Amino acid sequence: CLLPWLVAASLGAQDQGSPPGRVARLSFTQGNVSFQPSGESQWSTASPNYTVSTGDRLYTDQGARVELEVGPFAVRMSQTTDLTLVNLNDQLMQLGLGQGSVRVTVYELPQSNSVEIDTPNGALTIQQPGSYRVDIDPNQGSTLVSVNGGSLEVTGGGISQPVNSGQAAQLTGTGPIQVNLVALPNPDDFDQWCASRDRRIESYSSRQYVNPYTPGAEDLDQYGQWNTVPQYGPVWYPAGVAAGWVPYRVGHWAWVEPWGWTWVETEPWGFCPFHYGRWAFIGSRWGWMPGPVAVVPFYSPALVAFVGGSGFSVGVSFGGGFGLAAWFPLGPSEPFIPWYHYTPTYLRQVNITNVRNVTVINNYINTTNINVTNIKYQYKTVGVTAVSGDVLRSGQPVAAHIVRIPPEQIAKAQVIAHPAIAPAQTAVFGGRAPVKAPPVRAAVTAPPRVAVQVTRGGQPAERPTPEALAARSAPPPAEAHTPAPAVPERSPAPATNRVTPAPTSTRAGPPAARPAFVTKTPPPERDVPFAQHETALQQHPGRPLEPQQEQNLRQGRPAGPPQDREVLPHEAAPKPAPRPEPKPAPKPK
């Protein structure tokens, strides 16, 4: 079972400055789930199939649940839980739990990979594959760690304490921490739900065609079927789609750093086939082909090419003042050319891990660039989707706003680097308008390093009574959200042996108030808010800022000009209609 990771390791580690090849997929939401992008102080409603990355934060209201898929890991949140993705790259998943309950399943722990769960009391580093639950009671200032399988290490102040399979530990205090081994709690409804989700991920049959650590691969069994096509090999066809269905049309665009324009598909299965592999139009329908099953694929924000160029929108009526945005899916032998900063190694990884015919891709890619002169795009004429630029800019649903382009104009269109359209704030929030902040706790005080006092043996910690649990589970009457109705078959029952924290309101205004965690791995620098990006993004619309530009903003300086050279031609930003010149006053007779 190590083969997928060993093969991927031969491709090299993540390049300095390139985006990671691993992301978190928001694969399941129930009830009212709030989302806060990295660097922001406002919140929006979370969208399934959204790409969650470093610095993003999620909160589940009463009766809500969330699942995140991250390569060989799964992270699940119970109700009234505040979770930050502190850091996520190709070697590390670092979570920050401010309150509530999470269960993390590590199906495999690849060599040189780390999984860390930071809490206000201590840092938890997972040592082996297994199942781990963490509960934080903010009222008591304690953390309960349960290891149902595997082992982890509790650290703080340079002292460590192992917690092994079948054990639980209660962490209290912030300086020093006290670690008490306690009885492992009995499973509750949240644990049973997590176990059912694990079985779904571990037992799907499509793993014979798709690398098992591709987020969303388990959805393929339920929502489509596989056929073998002589030209392409195993091909997956989605079931139940409408006549004339085209990839990258039923969904919307969002602006997700550091990739910029990122596709969010609406169908429940719509993650894996839109960020990995390639689509092909076979006979009269579209089918999807994954890359080699033995190689972990690199994530892409959308495997498409954009079109535009001189005269593309002539004769087409559209509004919004932002021109047209148009794109089509890449075919099985066509290279993906990122519209964001990347290095030569990244360019190779994101391409050859997502296609089966590596030889053809290698003909386009060398160690420094892409040869774009001989690319014959198959689906420019049969798979183009076009909308007003304002639909792209604001993250609106695409299917309801499609603009029909005459075939002769599509034939004239050229493939461009990206639309010259900078995002609006709604695109940064996943196409959703900002909402009232959920009742998360404000930042708590905890020193970055604390001593750990270990208590071995002794009597198990006293468990809370049902009355105490009910009191702690109730939200403050003045601050509580009104949760959306829960999905009937997923309605959770109140826990009977876990502490469910009572949320309180967060401090308002920038910078965003975040819980303070005891960490083992230093977290990355915080992103700056989108408002500080806007001026720089307008200088080169449609292209996210490069690493040195981001660093300049963090240091309070202007972003400065981009340094990367775009391989494809860049479409000029739409210019406003020229004002009519004033007529000269008539000469007196």
XYZ file of C-alpha atoms in Angstrom:
589
model
C 0.000 0.000 0.000
C 3.048 2.289 0.111
C 3.495 2.131 -3.660
C 1.432 5.229 -4.542
C 3.517 7.408 -2.280
C 6.878 5.901 -3.221
C 6.229 6.525 -6.888
C 5.131 10.077 -6.203
C 8.219 10.735 -4.090
C 10.440 10.140 -7.122
C 8.983 13.245 -8.713
C 10.637 15.488 -6.137
C 9.445 17.615 -3.250
C 7.395 20.777 -3.511
C 9.288 23.591 -5.200
C 10.075 26.704 -3.255
C 7.387 29.248 -4.062
C 5.167 26.828 -6.008
C 1.682 25.925 -4.761
C 1.345 22.583 -2.978
C 0.152 19.512 -4.837
C -2.060 18.545 -1.885
C -5.211 20.408 -0.821
C -8.231 19.810 1.396
C -11.570 19.131 -0.240
C -14.686 20.222 1.637
C -16.391 16.921 0.878
C -19.414 16.986 3.186
C -21.429 19.615 5.024
C -24.534 19.252 7.154
C -26.360 22.121 8.771
C -24.982 25.630 9.105
C -21.249 25.726 8.326
C -19.330 29.006 8.220
C -16.137 29.644 6.267
C -13.464 32.297 6.773
C -10.769 32.605 4.069
C -7.196 33.031 5.161
C -6.374 36.600 6.167
C -10.004 37.728 6.366
C -12.096 38.839 9.335
C -15.502 38.234 7.722
C -17.293 34.922 7.214
C -19.435 33.336 4.509
C -21.403 30.098 4.132
C -19.206 27.125 3.245
C -19.630 25.500 -0.192
C -19.226 21.735 -0.771
C -16.394 20.828 -3.152
C -14.533 23.975 -2.163
C -10.747 23.901 -2.089
C -9.629 24.613 1.484
C -6.002 25.640 1.941
C -3.532 27.061 4.446
C -5.032 29.621 6.823
C -8.696 28.883 6.062
C -11.081 28.428 8.982
C -14.366 26.544 9.439
C -17.049 26.651 12.134
C -19.926 24.204 12.576
C -23.084 25.433 14.277
C -25.409 23.379 16.468
C -26.342 20.134 14.674
C -23.765 20.687 11.916
C -20.969 18.416 10.687
C -18.128 18.710 8.197
C -15.758 16.358 6.417
C -12.454 17.359 4.814
C -10.482 15.001 2.566
C -6.735 15.610 2.445
C -4.875 12.974 0.429
C -4.382 9.991 2.794
C -6.141 11.788 5.674
C -9.735 12.630 6.637
C -10.748 15.347 9.096
C -14.278 15.437 10.503
C -15.831 18.131 12.660
C -18.709 17.751 15.107
C -21.094 20.567 16.049
C -19.932 23.876 17.605
C -16.390 23.256 16.421
C -13.848 25.898 15.380
C -11.058 24.527 13.182
C -8.252 26.340 11.341
C -6.105 24.736 8.660
C -2.911 26.225 10.079
C -0.668 24.781 7.369
C -1.108 22.356 4.486
C 1.576 21.366 2.020
C 2.962 18.193 0.488
C 4.665 17.117 3.726
C 2.527 18.576 6.531
C -1.093 18.859 7.622
C -1.292 21.148 10.661
C -4.681 21.761 12.255
C -5.620 24.251 14.953
C -8.616 23.319 17.087
C -10.027 26.251 19.066
C -13.106 24.509 20.460
C -15.354 21.531 19.835
C -14.575 18.013 18.564
C -12.677 16.628 15.589
C -11.763 13.133 14.531
C -8.749 12.661 12.259
C -8.265 9.405 10.369
C -4.795 8.750 8.990
C -5.166 5.974 6.425
C -1.471 6.081 5.662
C 1.394 8.234 6.921
C 3.822 8.597 4.025
C 7.505 8.863 4.750
C 8.584 12.430 5.656
C 4.927 13.420 6.249
C 3.604 14.898 9.492
C 0.126 15.389 10.919
C -0.142 17.847 13.807
C -3.181 18.955 15.790
C -2.571 22.112 17.795
C -4.734 22.974 20.807
C -4.673 25.737 23.428
C -3.131 23.197 25.830
C -0.543 21.342 23.742
C 0.524 20.104 20.308
C -0.414 16.575 19.199
C 1.841 14.931 16.612
C 0.465 11.737 15.047
C 3.063 8.974 14.852
C 1.216 6.156 13.042
C -1.808 5.516 10.834
C -4.930 5.294 12.954
C -7.983 7.117 14.264
C -7.734 10.057 16.662
C -10.291 12.251 18.374
C -9.715 15.584 20.113
C -12.319 17.397 22.235
C -11.777 20.870 23.654
C -13.839 22.250 26.506
C -13.196 26.028 26.494
C -15.164 26.461 29.727
C -12.750 24.244 31.661
C -9.634 25.044 29.614
C -8.991 21.351 28.932
C -8.374 19.056 25.975
C -9.363 15.375 25.807
C -7.270 13.260 23.419
C -8.531 9.787 22.428
C -6.420 7.324 20.426
C -8.622 4.556 19.051
C -5.828 3.292 16.833
C -2.231 4.372 16.213
C -0.165 6.582 18.513
C 0.625 10.260 18.994
C 2.918 12.476 20.993
C 1.829 15.354 23.235
C 4.463 18.089 23.296
C 5.069 21.448 24.900
C 8.066 23.075 26.532
C 10.442 20.486 25.096
C 8.870 17.578 27.025
C 6.844 14.865 25.307
C 4.311 12.262 26.406
C 3.114 9.401 24.175
C -0.523 8.388 23.991
C -0.947 4.966 22.401
C -3.760 2.933 20.898
C -6.581 2.346 23.359
C -5.526 5.242 25.589
C -6.886 8.703 26.276
C -5.317 11.715 27.946
C -6.717 14.893 29.421
C -4.612 18.051 29.027
C -5.260 20.902 31.432
C -3.591 24.209 32.089
C -1.404 26.368 29.907
C 1.728 26.784 31.964
C 2.512 24.178 32.986
C 0.301 21.672 31.179
C -0.825 18.635 33.121
C -1.268 15.414 31.139
C -3.419 12.789 32.870
C -4.091 9.373 31.359
C -7.828 8.681 31.611
C -10.273 6.006 30.514
C -11.001 5.887 26.787
C -14.578 7.234 26.323
C -17.226 5.074 24.723
C -18.173 5.833 21.080
C -20.966 8.348 20.488
C -23.034 9.229 17.411
C -20.257 11.414 16.021
C -17.799 8.499 16.244
C -20.271 6.188 14.524
C -20.775 8.698 11.718
C -17.011 9.033 11.280
C -16.666 5.253 11.109
C -19.305 5.041 8.384
C -17.481 7.711 6.375
C -14.214 5.811 6.816
C -15.790 2.631 5.469
C -16.996 4.531 2.421
C -13.509 5.832 1.662
C -11.759 2.527 2.327
C -14.059 0.241 0.301
C -14.863 1.927 -3.023
C -14.102 -0.056 -6.188
C -12.855 2.866 -8.307
C -9.511 2.671 -6.483
C -8.439 0.125 -9.114
C -8.452 3.017 -11.607
C -7.733 6.094 -9.465
C -4.936 6.669 -6.986
C -6.578 6.108 -3.565
C -5.416 9.445 -2.160
C -7.180 11.531 -4.787
C -9.839 13.553 -2.911
C -13.320 12.590 -4.061
C -12.371 9.360 -5.824
C -14.811 7.438 -3.619
C -17.733 9.382 -5.174
C -17.160 7.840 -8.591
C -18.777 4.496 -7.683
C -22.094 6.077 -6.726
C -22.394 8.687 -9.473
C -21.153 6.993 -12.646
C -19.716 3.923 -14.298
C -16.434 2.799 -15.855
C -15.975 1.566 -19.424
C -12.788 0.619 -21.222
C -12.131 2.574 -24.403
C -9.375 1.177 -26.664
C -7.866 4.608 -27.312
C -7.879 5.757 -23.687
C -8.212 2.741 -21.382
C -10.578 2.959 -18.357
C -12.941 5.948 -18.674
C -15.468 7.118 -16.100
C -18.829 8.467 -17.355
C -21.022 10.539 -15.010
C -24.594 9.297 -14.616
C -27.721 11.432 -14.510
C -26.306 14.513 -16.218
C -28.499 16.528 -18.580
C -28.344 16.207 -22.348
C -25.627 18.449 -23.713
C -23.741 18.440 -20.409
C -20.224 19.849 -20.692
C -17.441 19.781 -18.053
C -16.760 23.042 -16.205
C -20.197 24.445 -16.838
C -22.322 23.419 -13.800
C -20.609 25.397 -11.068
C -18.863 28.700 -10.462
C -15.433 30.281 -10.229
C -13.873 31.294 -6.925
C -10.631 33.126 -6.154
C -8.485 30.850 -3.961
C -4.935 31.848 -3.111
C -2.312 31.031 -4.303
C -3.948 29.590 -7.455
C -6.295 32.457 -8.257
C -9.240 31.401 -10.420
C -10.456 28.032 -9.115
C -13.404 25.979 -10.336
C -16.108 24.803 -7.878
C -18.401 22.188 -9.411
C -21.978 21.920 -8.138
C -22.560 18.160 -8.508
C -21.825 16.186 -5.314
C -19.156 14.181 -7.179
C -17.668 17.317 -8.669
C -14.167 17.523 -7.205
C -11.950 14.682 -8.361
C -12.789 14.905 -12.117
C -12.293 18.704 -12.211
C -8.938 19.022 -10.459
C -7.178 15.854 -11.627
C -6.913 13.846 -14.858
C -8.479 14.906 -18.181
C -11.855 14.847 -19.947
C -12.523 13.461 -23.435
C -15.547 13.735 -25.719
C -16.150 10.122 -26.772
C -18.984 9.417 -29.211
C -21.731 11.680 -27.913
C -20.748 12.126 -24.266
C -17.953 13.275 -22.012
C -15.824 10.810 -20.069
C -13.107 11.365 -17.504
C -9.676 9.718 -17.383
C -7.465 9.754 -14.284
C -3.702 9.776 -14.409
C -1.594 6.696 -13.595
C -3.092 4.845 -10.634
C 0.320 4.285 -8.995
C 1.141 8.006 -8.874
C -0.405 10.556 -6.530
C -1.697 13.354 -8.783
C -0.961 17.034 -8.248
C -3.943 19.279 -7.626
C -4.905 21.837 -10.254
C -7.465 24.640 -9.718
C -9.119 23.787 -13.059
C -7.765 21.755 -15.953
C -8.953 24.152 -18.641
C -7.617 26.608 -21.187
C -9.047 30.111 -21.522
C -9.822 31.726 -24.861
C -10.059 35.317 -26.014
C -8.036 37.601 -28.196
C -8.729 40.318 -30.700
C -12.237 40.318 -32.108
C -13.462 37.424 -29.944
C -16.450 39.349 -28.561
C -17.373 41.246 -31.699
C -21.103 40.955 -32.332
C -21.772 39.339 -28.954
C -24.077 41.115 -26.537
C -23.088 40.988 -22.879
C -23.184 43.246 -19.871
C -21.238 44.098 -16.776
C -18.433 46.047 -18.412
C -15.858 43.246 -17.924
C -15.830 41.652 -21.370
C -16.259 37.929 -21.926
C -14.708 35.021 -20.071
C -14.511 31.725 -21.945
C -12.800 28.372 -21.378
C -12.840 24.719 -22.448
C -11.635 21.420 -20.868
C -8.183 20.145 -21.726
C -7.957 16.906 -23.682
C -5.969 13.811 -22.666
C -2.756 14.891 -24.413
C -2.874 18.639 -23.833
C -0.634 20.375 -21.278
C -1.995 22.412 -18.419
C -0.388 25.857 -18.351
C -0.867 27.480 -14.924
C -1.996 31.108 -14.685
C -0.226 31.485 -11.326
C 3.399 31.385 -10.182
C 5.161 28.036 -10.675
C 8.622 26.559 -11.152
C 9.769 24.119 -13.884
C 9.564 21.132 -11.521
C 6.012 22.022 -10.528
C 5.005 22.398 -14.180
C 6.205 18.888 -14.866
C 4.575 17.390 -11.765
C 1.142 18.928 -12.311
C 1.111 17.605 -15.872
C 2.645 14.129 -15.900
C 0.820 12.972 -12.738
C -2.549 13.782 -14.338
C -2.169 12.103 -17.745
C -1.447 8.547 -18.868
C 0.428 9.370 -22.061
C 3.486 10.997 -20.551
C 5.390 10.872 -23.841
C 3.032 13.303 -25.552
C 3.135 15.724 -22.623
C 6.937 15.533 -22.566
C 6.944 16.725 -26.166
C 5.461 20.010 -24.951
C 7.333 20.378 -21.678
C 11.063 20.751 -21.182
C 13.072 21.830 -18.164
C 12.303 25.528 -18.530
C 9.142 26.136 -20.508
C 6.246 24.872 -22.595
C 6.295 24.571 -26.358
C 2.897 26.029 -27.239
C 3.346 26.322 -30.997
C 2.133 22.838 -31.892
C -0.656 22.269 -29.360
C -3.815 21.155 -31.160
C -6.635 21.758 -28.715
C -9.385 19.187 -29.349
C -12.278 20.813 -27.524
C -11.984 24.479 -28.356
C -14.926 24.168 -30.752
C -17.077 21.595 -28.924
C -16.544 22.357 -25.242
C -16.338 26.147 -24.899
C -18.300 27.821 -22.110
C -18.584 31.617 -22.139
C -20.112 34.089 -19.708
C -20.036 37.787 -19.071
C -16.860 38.717 -17.257
C -18.928 39.952 -14.345
C -20.203 36.391 -13.740
C -16.621 35.156 -13.399
C -15.543 38.183 -11.375
C -18.248 37.822 -8.731
C -18.391 34.013 -8.527
C -21.927 33.660 -9.891
C -23.313 30.284 -11.113
C -22.183 29.777 -14.688
C -24.999 27.601 -16.084
C -27.595 30.326 -15.612
C -25.554 32.973 -17.451
C -24.075 31.250 -20.504
C -23.402 33.455 -23.536
C -23.743 31.730 -26.926
C -20.740 32.374 -29.166
C -21.067 32.029 -32.974
C -18.885 29.160 -34.286
C -16.913 31.502 -36.536
C -15.886 33.588 -33.539
C -14.807 30.528 -31.573
C -12.665 29.497 -34.543
C -10.938 32.884 -34.488
C -10.370 32.900 -30.759
C -6.883 32.276 -29.459
C -5.876 30.475 -26.296
C -4.797 33.028 -23.699
C -3.070 32.895 -20.335
C -6.180 33.920 -18.389
C -9.093 36.346 -18.617
C -8.073 39.896 -17.748
C -10.585 39.999 -14.900
C -9.714 40.616 -11.263
C -11.951 39.054 -8.580
C -14.615 40.784 -6.543
C -14.832 40.104 -2.825
C -17.653 37.591 -3.309
C -15.321 35.379 -5.382
C -12.813 35.402 -2.499
C -15.587 34.125 -0.214
C -16.469 31.249 -2.536
C -19.176 33.052 -4.455
C -21.096 33.752 -1.246
C -21.881 37.093 0.339
C -20.398 37.725 3.797
C -22.603 36.649 6.714
C -22.774 37.384 10.431
C -19.819 35.965 12.329
C -20.590 32.633 14.019
C -20.316 32.372 17.804
C -16.643 31.396 17.872
C -14.419 32.239 20.784
C -12.065 35.188 20.645
C -8.341 34.585 20.792
C -7.209 33.075 24.074
C -3.883 33.679 25.764
C -1.416 30.806 25.706
C 2.384 31.036 25.643
C 4.088 29.613 22.529
C 6.111 27.201 24.684
C 5.068 25.692 27.991
C 6.347 22.994 30.302
C 4.525 19.670 30.458
C 3.907 17.840 33.698
C 3.060 14.204 33.119
C 0.868 12.273 35.521
C 0.935 8.548 34.942
C -1.639 6.107 36.228
C -4.078 7.172 38.911
C -7.833 7.201 38.714
C -9.578 8.190 35.485
C -10.728 11.799 35.324
C -14.257 12.322 36.529
C -16.686 12.435 33.628
C -19.222 15.242 33.332
C -22.827 14.550 34.238
C -25.536 14.651 31.553
C -26.823 17.889 33.093
C -23.404 19.505 32.785
C -23.073 18.339 29.196
C -26.452 19.793 28.294
C -25.557 23.111 29.885
C -22.236 23.283 28.029
C -23.839 22.326 24.719
C -26.342 25.174 24.762
C -25.285 28.291 22.781
C -25.651 31.731 24.352
C -29.229 32.903 23.679
C -28.191 36.322 22.345
C -25.322 35.132 20.147
C -26.465 31.818 18.717
C -26.884 31.213 15.007
C -30.143 29.888 13.661
C -28.851 26.682 12.075
C -30.046 25.418 8.733
C -32.149 22.238 8.923
C -29.974 19.181 9.291
C -30.044 16.410 6.718
C -32.506 13.890 8.181
C -30.392 10.763 7.842
C -27.401 12.521 9.390
C -29.094 14.166 12.382
C -26.720 13.690 15.335
C -27.911 12.833 18.817
C -26.455 14.764 21.766
C -23.231 13.273 23.058
C -23.547 11.335 26.292
C -19.922 11.109 27.365
C -18.077 13.957 25.627
C -17.724 17.584 26.530
C -19.400 19.848 23.967
C -18.189 23.410 24.473
C -20.464 26.411 24.703
C -19.494 28.991 22.062
C -19.041 32.662 22.731
C -18.816 35.541 20.278
C -15.588 36.643 18.591
C -14.052 40.095 18.559
C -15.125 42.112 15.549
C -13.003 43.886 12.987
C -9.608 43.257 11.418
C -7.340 41.579 12.129
C -9.425 38.450 12.530
C -9.472 37.091 16.088
C -8.102 33.569 16.026
C -7.535 31.112 18.862
C -3.962 30.801 20.108
C -2.493 27.309 19.852
C 0.511 25.579 21.354
C 2.437 24.457 18.265
C 5.339 22.134 17.597
C 5.828 23.258 13.985
C 6.060 27.050 13.530
C 3.022 28.162 11.481
C 3.481 30.156 8.268
C 3.008 33.900 8.118
C -0.590 35.074 7.980
C -2.019 36.183 4.665
C -2.932 39.814 4.256
C -6.626 40.640 3.663
C -8.023 40.754 0.162
C -8.556 44.505 0.490
C -4.772 44.920 0.486
C -4.491 42.821 -2.691
C -7.006 44.712 -4.792
C -4.779 47.526 -6.033
C -2.011 45.127 -7.060
C -4.453 42.687 -8.690
C -5.820 45.487 -10.866
C -2.343 46.006 -12.320
C -2.441 42.537 -13.881
C -6.100 41.421 -13.765
C -6.773 37.719 -13.529
C -3.325 36.702 -12.299
C -2.678 36.074 -8.584
C 0.222 37.785 -6.905
C 3.627 36.137 -6.962
C 5.443 35.116 -3.745
C 7.658 38.202 -3.632
C 4.608 40.437 -4.124
C 2.800 38.729 -1.247
C 5.842 39.157 0.963
C 6.018 42.849 0.142
C 2.400 43.277 1.253
C 3.066 41.418 4.507
C 5.890 43.821 5.218
C 3.715 46.849 4.565
C 5.245 47.739 1.206
C 3.584 48.026 -2.231
C 3.366 44.677 -3.994
C 5.578 45.821 -6.859
C 5.520 44.445 -10.423
C 5.279 40.724 -11.271
C 8.445 38.966 -12.419
C 7.094 35.859 -14.159
C 6.814 35.736 -17.930
C 3.540 34.266 -19.146
C 3.894 31.539 -21.763
C 0.610 32.254 -23.506
C -0.418 35.679 -24.778
C -2.160 37.878 -22.256
C -5.508 39.381 -23.114
C -5.622 43.097 -22.460
C -8.030 44.262 -19.798
C -11.299 45.645 -21.189
C -11.103 49.364 -21.616
C -14.038 51.684 -21.022
C -15.651 53.206 -24.088
C -13.881 56.459 -25.046
C -15.681 59.642 -24.191
C -16.809 61.690 -27.191
C -14.616 64.671 -27.873
C -16.411 67.983 -27.200
C -17.370 69.866 -30.353
C -15.676 73.226 -30.792
C -17.847 76.243 -30.198
C -19.086 77.864 -33.451
C -17.166 80.929 -34.493
C -19.098 84.184 -34.242
C -20.240 85.553 -37.563
